[in-house]
Structure formats: C-alpha cells, structure tokens
Amino acid sequence: MKNKTIIHVDMDAFYASVEIRDNPNLKGKPVIIGALPDQRGVVATASYEARKYGVHSAMNIKEAYRLCPKGIYLHPNMKKYKAVSNHMHRIWLDYTDVAEFLALDEAYLDVTGSLKLFGSAEKIGREIKRRIAEELNLTCSVGIGYSMASAKFASEEDKPDGFFIVRDRKHYVSLIYNRNVSVIPFVGRKTAQKLNEAGYWKVKDILKAPEKIEKMFGSVRGRAIVEMASGIDHREITPYYKREEKSIGHEETFQEDTSDFDILANYLILFSAKLAEKIKAKHLFCQTVTVKVKYSNMKQITRSCSIESTASSAAIRKTALELLDAVPQKPVRLIGLTLSGFSRTKISQVTFGQDSSRSEKEEELDDTVFALKQRFGAELLKTGSELNASLEINREMNRKEHHE
Ligand code: DCP
Ligand code: MG
C-alpha cells in the first residue's frame, strides 16, 4: 500500500451551527433544523444541546418535539448553507486539488503531495480549523489518517471541534478492535444485523474468523469487510472535478409558442447568467456551449460551439446568442442552454483584454434584460421566481465583471 496522508473535515452540526452563528440568541439552546413541530417533516440536524435529548438527523419532527418540546425549530435555509459550503471548499482547495466533497459540509483531502509545501498534515489540519473559525465563525472536526476510512474515523472520534490523528494501520486497528462492527465502512444497518445474528458483534470477532466472513458474504464483499476491519483501505479520493456532471443545462417550455427571437435571445441571456453562476460555484470552467430549440412541430435541433474555457456569463451568452442566430426562425415551444466540456483550470485566453468595448457590450446586454422585463414583465414572471433570481444574478455578475 502506497503511503498516503488523508484529511477528513466535517463541520459540526452544520445547518444548526450556521443558524446559531447568525442569531446569537440561539446560542446554547437546543436548535432543531428541519420543520416546525406542527408540520410534517424530519430533522435535518440538531445542535449538540438538542442531541442531549436524543434528537438526531432523519428523526420525525413530531418525535423530536416529544423528546425536546423546548427546542427551537427552524426551516433549513439551503441557499445560505450552500454559500457557506462554497467558502469552505475554497479554503480546503488551498491545501490540495485532490479533494472530494460530500454533502455540503464534508471533504476528504489527499494532502500527500502537499506535505512538503505546508510542513505536515497536522499543520494543514490546524490551519483549516483556524481559517474556518476566523473566516466563517464556525467549528469543524478534522481527522488525519493514512486512508479514507482512518481519516473519517479520526474526524468522528473527537467531535465536535475535534482534532484527531490515526498514525498508521496498527493504530487504527487498535482503535476499532473493540468497537461494534458498524464502525467499519460499508457495514450498514442490514450488514451489521446479519453479522450480529451470526454472532459477530465487534471488529475483533471478524478479525478472528476472516474465512467465515468471506463465506457469509461472498469472496468480493466478504473480503472487503475483512480488509476494512484489518485497516486495509485502497480507495483513492475521487477529486471533485472528476465527479462533476458531464453537462449542466437549463431549459424552458413556453406556455404559448413564440416566433419572437428577441425573446429567445433574452432567455438565453438569463440562462447564461444562471449556468455561469452554477459552474462558478463548482469551481469549473466550460468549453462547450449548446443551444437547443424545439419547434412547435416538436422537431428539435441543437447547435454547439467550442470556446476557450470560461466561467464568464458574458462569454457564454455571446456564444449562445451567436448559436441562436444560426437557427431557422420558426415558432418555438422550448429553448435550452447547456454547458459541457468542463475543466478545473482556465486555459489562458489570448484575446483577453483586446476587446476594449467589452463593458459597453455588457451594458448593452444589461439594457436588453431590463427592456425585456419592461416589455414582457408578465411573461417573465409567469415562468416563476427563478428567472427573476437570474436577473439578479445577471446584474450582480455584471457588476463583478466590471470590477475585475
Ligand atoms: N443532513 C440532512 N439529513 C440527514 C443528515 C444530514 O439534511 N439525514 C444535513 C444537515 C446537516 C448536514 O447535512 O447539518 C451535514 O450532515 P452531518 O451528518 O455532517 O451532520 P452535522 O454536520 O449536522 O453534525 P455532525 O457534527 O455530527 O457532523
Ligand atoms: Mg457534519
């Protein structure tokens, strides 16, 4: 097994901690995020104070209320948590590119290649904790290990605000030896039950009878369980940019077909802003822009163009509008825009900066959006708040791009 150093970071009571941070009145109180007690729903998470009452994730909210009637119940605010999560991702990516993000609040970082630069995994782990505290006013738990399993175990070991190091395989096995079999990755509730029924309760029980486990679960799965129990974990971190979708798109079907290509152009402007925002949040750049048009006779055409890698809404919409120009003008029932060909680095743009009229063009497009809103306000509202949100994003991004 090649020597690896892995850090697992996991935020403490993530949604609840963000709410408590933003409303100091909640500090020290049992806070339960999910739904209000008189509503249907489940607990997304609970502050550590609420956990003392037995409240936990995935519990029915009514059950939570029975256990903790004095708790403060709140709806989740996903938009806010996503923004915080993006900030965390940026911090984590400062230490390695080999980063796998899970849920919103968790990451595996393979820092093997970063040790020389930063000194040690411990220094990186401490710095991550310090930055999350300083920049986000939140706490996280950091685990350091030689494998994904040992790092995850380490981050859970000292929660909340934890910091724990598993030195090596021998250390890991000594830590899990007397624990319940459910501590082993891949051993979920059902597998644990099956093991228990066969008399295997602790990790050591598995280590004492590896052949029997292999017989019970088959050579592939059985061996995987035995290896994990022995601290052997060959899994490699899948970096975030390799896990990304192949494409990201948005489309809109009109309530009534339209032959007005100015309207279609304006939809593409809005979609460009929306999708650029999405790929920026994923730290990606795209190289292919595809416009899809479905006509009233249901015939569908797509037009694609490869461009220099970008995450700029201006570059995306310029291409989208050029593609639309090349499309036959007949009544349309659906318009769509898709980005693909993702990369995590931007290929340097040779032409960048040569176009001195860029900001003028930006303003022109912005004016078009506003004109559209004036003329077709009802039309836009009909498609819901998403498009209005896109208008906001569009304006915000233009402002930012002008400042750049
Ligand atoms: N979450 C959810 N539903 C679940 C589990 C989690 O909506 N069944 C959400 C809410 C959590 C977030 O995901 O805040 C992160 O999940 P974790 O399992 O990491 O739990 P917490 O961060 O809340 O607590 P811990 O300190 O145990 O990590
Ligand atoms: Mg967490």
Short mmCIF file of N, CA and C and ligand atoms in Angstrom, two decimals, residues 10-16 43-46 48 51 57-58 103-106 159-160, ligand 1:
data_model
loop_
_atom_site.label_atom_id
_atom_site.label_comp_id
_atom_site.label_asym_id
_atom_site.label_seq_id
_atom_site.Cartn_x
_atom_site.Cartn_y
_atom_site.Cartn_z
N ASP A 10 -15.15 17.63 8.67
CA ASP A 10 -16.61 17.58 8.74
C ASP A 10 -17.08 18.68 9.71
N MET A 11 -17.99 19.51 9.22
CA MET A 11 -18.47 20.60 10.06
C MET A 11 -19.34 20.05 11.20
N ASP A 12 -19.36 20.77 12.31
CA ASP A 12 -20.14 20.32 13.47
C ASP A 12 -21.57 20.85 13.38
N ALA A 13 -22.53 19.95 13.50
CA ALA A 13 -23.96 20.31 13.46
C ALA A 13 -24.22 21.40 12.43
N PHE A 14 -23.83 21.12 11.19
CA PHE A 14 -23.63 22.18 10.20
C PHE A 14 -24.79 23.19 10.08
N TYR A 15 -25.98 22.76 9.65
CA TYR A 15 -27.07 23.73 9.44
C TYR A 15 -27.37 24.50 10.74
N ALA A 16 -27.39 23.75 11.84
CA ALA A 16 -27.74 24.37 13.12
C ALA A 16 -26.67 25.40 13.52
N VAL A 43 -36.02 15.72 10.93
CA VAL A 43 -34.92 16.54 11.43
C VAL A 43 -33.76 16.44 10.43
N ALA A 44 -33.29 17.59 9.95
CA ALA A 44 -32.09 17.59 9.09
C ALA A 44 -30.86 17.48 9.99
N THR A 45 -30.83 18.34 10.98
CA THR A 45 -29.79 18.21 12.01
C THR A 45 -30.24 18.91 13.29
N ALA A 46 -29.50 18.67 14.36
CA ALA A 46 -29.82 19.28 15.64
C ALA A 46 -28.52 19.74 16.29
N TYR A 48 -25.79 20.36 19.27
CA TYR A 48 -25.36 19.36 20.25
C TYR A 48 -26.20 19.42 21.53
N ARG A 51 -29.14 17.35 20.87
CA ARG A 51 -28.79 15.91 20.79
C ARG A 51 -28.83 15.26 22.17
N SER A 57 -30.56 13.48 13.33
CA SER A 57 -30.91 13.60 11.91
C SER A 57 -31.84 12.47 11.50
N ALA A 58 -32.76 12.79 10.60
CA ALA A 58 -33.68 11.83 9.99
C ALA A 58 -34.83 11.41 10.91
N ALA A 103 -21.79 15.74 0.65
CA ALA A 103 -22.85 16.58 1.18
C ALA A 103 -22.41 18.03 1.05
N LEU A 104 -22.78 18.88 1.99
CA LEU A 104 -22.32 20.27 1.88
C LEU A 104 -21.17 20.53 2.83
N ASP A 105 -20.99 19.66 3.81
CA ASP A 105 -20.14 20.06 4.93
C ASP A 105 -18.94 19.16 5.16
N GLU A 106 -18.63 18.32 4.18
CA GLU A 106 -17.63 17.29 4.41
C GLU A 106 -16.65 17.21 3.26
N LYS A 159 -15.38 14.65 17.92
CA LYS A 159 -16.40 15.64 17.61
C LYS A 159 -17.09 16.16 18.86
N PRO A 160 -17.56 17.39 18.95
CA PRO A 160 -17.36 18.50 17.99
C PRO A 160 -16.03 19.22 18.23
N1 DCP B 1 -28.43 16.40 6.79
C1 DCP B 1 -29.76 16.21 6.41
N2 DCP B 1 -30.37 15.00 6.62
C2 DCP B 1 -29.70 13.97 7.19
C3 DCP B 1 -28.33 14.14 7.56
C4 DCP B 1 -27.73 15.38 7.35
O1 DCP B 1 -30.38 17.14 5.89
N3 DCP B 1 -30.30 12.80 7.40
C5 DCP B 1 -27.82 17.72 6.59
C6 DCP B 1 -27.88 18.55 7.84
C7 DCP B 1 -26.50 18.54 8.39
C8 DCP B 1 -25.63 18.35 7.17
O2 DCP B 1 -26.44 17.61 6.25
O3 DCP B 1 -26.19 19.74 9.10
C9 DCP B 1 -24.34 17.64 7.45
O4 DCP B 1 -24.58 16.33 7.92
P1 DCP B 1 -23.69 15.65 9.03
O5 DCP B 1 -24.03 14.21 9.02
O6 DCP B 1 -22.26 16.03 8.88
O7 DCP B 1 -24.27 16.24 10.38
P2 DCP B 1 -23.97 17.60 11.10
O8 DCP B 1 -22.90 18.39 10.43
O9 DCP B 1 -25.25 18.34 11.29
O10 DCP B 1 -23.48 17.14 12.54
P3 DCP B 1 -22.09 16.47 12.95
O11 DCP B 1 -21.48 17.41 13.92
O12 DCP B 1 -22.46 15.17 13.56
O13 DCP B 1 -21.28 16.30 11.69
#
